[in-house]
């Protein structure tokens, strides 16, 4: 199958920056869309940003202008650069992907999550 491993979370002060990374590995035939979701305590999981193989991006309104998603297709890795962080960005951030392990079988793996805490 396909595994996603995230890194880069941590504690940062308001106004600060963090960069998250997520690498896909395993029986990868093709990875199409990759993205990031987040879940804050007591709230539902929400889409933060996604990116296609061709580079088309989607962002939640709450992060537009502050977060940038990018990917390295050769490394099956997606990044999330987070600037001007706010306490409201505090959440567990999850990487996810849509891809194939062969020509017919698609997979939708999730990473284990990485904690981002924005606090002074």
PDB file of C-alpha atoms in Angstrom:
ATOM      1  CA  UNK A   1       0.000   0.000   0.000  1.00  0.00           C
ATOM      2  CA  UNK A   2       0.948   3.668   0.292  1.00  0.00           C
ATOM      3  CA  UNK A   3       2.199   5.327   3.465  1.00  0.00           C
ATOM      4  CA  UNK A   4       2.383   9.042   4.216  1.00  0.00           C
ATOM      5  CA  UNK A   5       4.867  10.369   6.756  1.00  0.00           C
ATOM      6  CA  UNK A   6       4.586  13.977   7.956  1.00  0.00           C
ATOM      7  CA  UNK A   7       7.170  16.166   9.645  1.00  0.00           C
ATOM      8  CA  UNK A   8       7.690  19.779  10.622  1.00  0.00           C
ATOM      9  CA  UNK A   9       5.050  20.510  13.245  1.00  0.00           C
ATOM     10  CA  UNK A  10       5.766  22.217  16.535  1.00  0.00           C
ATOM     11  CA  UNK A  11       5.205  25.243  18.743  1.00  0.00           C
ATOM     12  CA  UNK A  12       5.468  28.722  17.250  1.00  0.00           C
ATOM     13  CA  UNK A  13       4.548  32.218  18.390  1.00  0.00           C
ATOM     14  CA  UNK A  14       1.779  34.193  16.662  1.00  0.00           C
ATOM     15  CA  UNK A  15       3.105  35.735  13.481  1.00  0.00           C
ATOM     16  CA  UNK A  16       5.687  33.021  13.071  1.00  0.00           C
ATOM     17  CA  UNK A  17       6.217  30.430  10.343  1.00  0.00           C
ATOM     18  CA  UNK A  18       6.409  26.670  10.016  1.00  0.00           C
ATOM     19  CA  UNK A  19       6.935  24.332   7.074  1.00  0.00           C
ATOM     20  CA  UNK A  20       5.283  20.929   6.998  1.00  0.00           C
ATOM     21  CA  UNK A  21       6.477  18.085   4.784  1.00  0.00           C
ATOM     22  CA  UNK A  22       4.785  14.844   3.801  1.00  0.00           C
ATOM     23  CA  UNK A  23       6.462  12.047   1.864  1.00  0.00           C
ATOM     24  CA  UNK A  24       4.597   9.185   0.229  1.00  0.00           C
ATOM     25  CA  UNK A  25       6.201   5.754  -0.006  1.00  0.00           C
ATOM     26  CA  UNK A  26       5.254   2.165  -0.736  1.00  0.00           C
ATOM     27  CA  UNK A  27       3.618   0.566  -3.763  1.00  0.00           C
ATOM     28  CA  UNK A  28       3.088   3.773  -5.701  1.00  0.00           C
ATOM     29  CA  UNK A  29       2.016   3.610  -9.319  1.00  0.00           C
ATOM     30  CA  UNK A  30       0.833   7.199  -9.475  1.00  0.00           C
ATOM     31  CA  UNK A  31      -0.039   9.973  -7.005  1.00  0.00           C
ATOM     32  CA  UNK A  32      -2.611  12.489  -8.268  1.00  0.00           C
ATOM     33  CA  UNK A  33      -3.829  15.012  -5.705  1.00  0.00           C
ATOM     34  CA  UNK A  34      -1.993  15.623  -2.429  1.00  0.00           C
ATOM     35  CA  UNK A  35      -3.183  17.857   0.335  1.00  0.00           C
ATOM     36  CA  UNK A  36      -3.411  18.917   3.946  1.00  0.00           C
ATOM     37  CA  UNK A  37      -6.330  18.845   6.328  1.00  0.00           C
ATOM     38  CA  UNK A  38      -6.430  19.959   9.955  1.00  0.00           C
ATOM     39  CA  UNK A  39      -8.516  19.219  13.008  1.00  0.00           C
ATOM     40  CA  UNK A  40      -8.699  21.474  16.030  1.00  0.00           C
ATOM     41  CA  UNK A  41     -10.037  20.244  19.397  1.00  0.00           C
ATOM     42  CA  UNK A  42     -13.813  20.009  19.305  1.00  0.00           C
ATOM     43  CA  UNK A  43     -13.996  20.785  15.603  1.00  0.00           C
ATOM     44  CA  UNK A  44     -14.417  18.762  12.453  1.00  0.00           C
ATOM     45  CA  UNK A  45     -11.518  17.987  10.155  1.00  0.00           C
ATOM     46  CA  UNK A  46     -11.274  20.599   7.406  1.00  0.00           C
ATOM     47  CA  UNK A  47      -9.387  20.985   4.154  1.00  0.00           C
ATOM     48  CA  UNK A  48      -6.489  23.417   4.363  1.00  0.00           C
ATOM     49  CA  UNK A  49      -4.988  23.117   0.885  1.00  0.00           C
ATOM     50  CA  UNK A  50      -4.568  20.671  -1.973  1.00  0.00           C
ATOM     51  CA  UNK A  51      -2.451  20.443  -5.119  1.00  0.00           C
ATOM     52  CA  UNK A  52      -2.680  18.363  -8.280  1.00  0.00           C
ATOM     53  CA  UNK A  53       0.170  16.799 -10.217  1.00  0.00           C
ATOM     54  CA  UNK A  54      -0.033  19.713 -12.626  1.00  0.00           C
ATOM     55  CA  UNK A  55       0.261  22.262  -9.846  1.00  0.00           C
ATOM     56  CA  UNK A  56      -3.334  23.477  -9.558  1.00  0.00           C
ATOM     57  CA  UNK A  57      -4.018  24.523  -5.978  1.00  0.00           C
ATOM     58  CA  UNK A  58      -7.005  24.973  -3.685  1.00  0.00           C
ATOM     59  CA  UNK A  59      -6.973  26.801  -0.357  1.00  0.00           C
ATOM     60  CA  UNK A  60      -9.373  27.284   2.518  1.00  0.00           C
ATOM     61  CA  UNK A  61     -10.443  30.933   2.733  1.00  0.00           C
ATOM     62  CA  UNK A  62      -8.978  31.171   6.232  1.00  0.00           C
ATOM     63  CA  UNK A  63      -5.424  30.473   5.008  1.00  0.00           C
ATOM     64  CA  UNK A  64      -5.362  32.223   1.620  1.00  0.00           C
ATOM     65  CA  UNK A  65      -2.437  34.620   1.399  1.00  0.00           C
ATOM     66  CA  UNK A  66      -0.690  33.051   4.401  1.00  0.00           C
ATOM     67  CA  UNK A  67      -0.161  29.394   3.469  1.00  0.00           C
ATOM     68  CA  UNK A  68       1.450  27.995   0.327  1.00  0.00           C
ATOM     69  CA  UNK A  69       1.230  24.383  -0.800  1.00  0.00           C
ATOM     70  CA  UNK A  70       3.804  22.900  -3.160  1.00  0.00           C
ATOM     71  CA  UNK A  71       5.010  19.477  -4.218  1.00  0.00           C
ATOM     72  CA  UNK A  72       7.953  17.609  -5.659  1.00  0.00           C
ATOM     73  CA  UNK A  73       6.445  15.015  -7.986  1.00  0.00           C
ATOM     74  CA  UNK A  74       9.731  13.152  -8.404  1.00  0.00           C
ATOM     75  CA  UNK A  75       9.899  12.623  -4.632  1.00  0.00           C
ATOM     76  CA  UNK A  76       6.131  12.172  -4.088  1.00  0.00           C
ATOM     77  CA  UNK A  77       6.406  14.845  -1.424  1.00  0.00           C
ATOM     78  CA  UNK A  78       4.077  17.715  -0.575  1.00  0.00           C
ATOM     79  CA  UNK A  79       4.921  20.777   1.492  1.00  0.00           C
ATOM     80  CA  UNK A  80       2.884  23.363   3.360  1.00  0.00           C
ATOM     81  CA  UNK A  81       4.596  26.675   4.083  1.00  0.00           C
ATOM     82  CA  UNK A  82       2.653  28.439   6.823  1.00  0.00           C
ATOM     83  CA  UNK A  83       3.351  32.125   7.451  1.00  0.00           C
ATOM     84  CA  UNK A  84       1.709  34.729   9.701  1.00  0.00           C
ATOM     85  CA  UNK A  85       0.434  31.952  11.926  1.00  0.00           C
ATOM     86  CA  UNK A  86      -2.476  32.710  14.241  1.00  0.00           C
ATOM     87  CA  UNK A  87      -3.672  30.933  17.389  1.00  0.00           C
ATOM     88  CA  UNK A  88      -6.685  29.804  15.350  1.00  0.00           C
ATOM     89  CA  UNK A  89      -4.304  27.729  13.195  1.00  0.00           C
ATOM     90  CA  UNK A  90      -3.589  25.464  16.168  1.00  0.00           C
ATOM     91  CA  UNK A  91      -4.586  21.934  15.174  1.00  0.00           C
ATOM     92  CA  UNK A  92      -3.350  18.515  14.202  1.00  0.00           C
ATOM     93  CA  UNK A  93      -2.414  18.696  10.529  1.00  0.00           C
ATOM     94  CA  UNK A  94      -2.939  15.598   8.394  1.00  0.00           C
ATOM     95  CA  UNK A  95      -1.466  14.874   4.998  1.00  0.00           C
ATOM     96  CA  UNK A  96      -3.605  12.960   2.516  1.00  0.00           C
ATOM     97  CA  UNK A  97      -3.337  11.815  -1.072  1.00  0.00           C
ATOM     98  CA  UNK A  98      -5.285  10.273  -3.914  1.00  0.00           C
ATOM     99  CA  UNK A  99      -3.347   7.839  -6.048  1.00  0.00           C
ATOM    100  CA  UNK A 100      -3.016   4.390  -7.549  1.00  0.00           C
ATOM    101  CA  UNK A 101      -1.044   1.278  -6.666  1.00  0.00           C
ATOM    102  CA  UNK A 102      -1.632  -0.114 -10.167  1.00  0.00           C
ATOM    103  CA  UNK A 103      -3.641   0.957 -13.233  1.00  0.00           C
ATOM    104  CA  UNK A 104      -6.962  -0.015 -11.682  1.00  0.00           C
ATOM    105  CA  UNK A 105      -6.662   0.224  -7.885  1.00  0.00           C
ATOM    106  CA  UNK A 106      -6.905   3.644  -6.264  1.00  0.00           C
ATOM    107  CA  UNK A 107      -5.951   4.491  -2.683  1.00  0.00           C
ATOM    108  CA  UNK A 108      -6.641   7.420  -0.363  1.00  0.00           C
ATOM    109  CA  UNK A 109      -4.046   7.222   2.422  1.00  0.00           C
ATOM    110  CA  UNK A 110      -3.748   9.561   5.385  1.00  0.00           C
ATOM    111  CA  UNK A 111      -0.712  10.445   7.451  1.00  0.00           C
ATOM    112  CA  UNK A 112      -0.552  10.043  11.214  1.00  0.00           C
ATOM    113  CA  UNK A 113      -0.860  13.785  11.849  1.00  0.00           C
ATOM    114  CA  UNK A 114       1.514  16.408  13.191  1.00  0.00           C
ATOM    115  CA  UNK A 115       0.663  18.921  15.911  1.00  0.00           C
ATOM    116  CA  UNK A 116       0.920  22.637  15.176  1.00  0.00           C
ATOM    117  CA  UNK A 117       0.510  24.934  18.180  1.00  0.00           C
ATOM    118  CA  UNK A 118       0.477  28.707  17.821  1.00  0.00           C
ATOM    119  CA  UNK A 119       0.838  30.366  21.200  1.00  0.00           C
ATOM    120  CA  UNK A 120       2.819  33.039  22.979  1.00  0.00           C
TER     121      UNK A 120
END
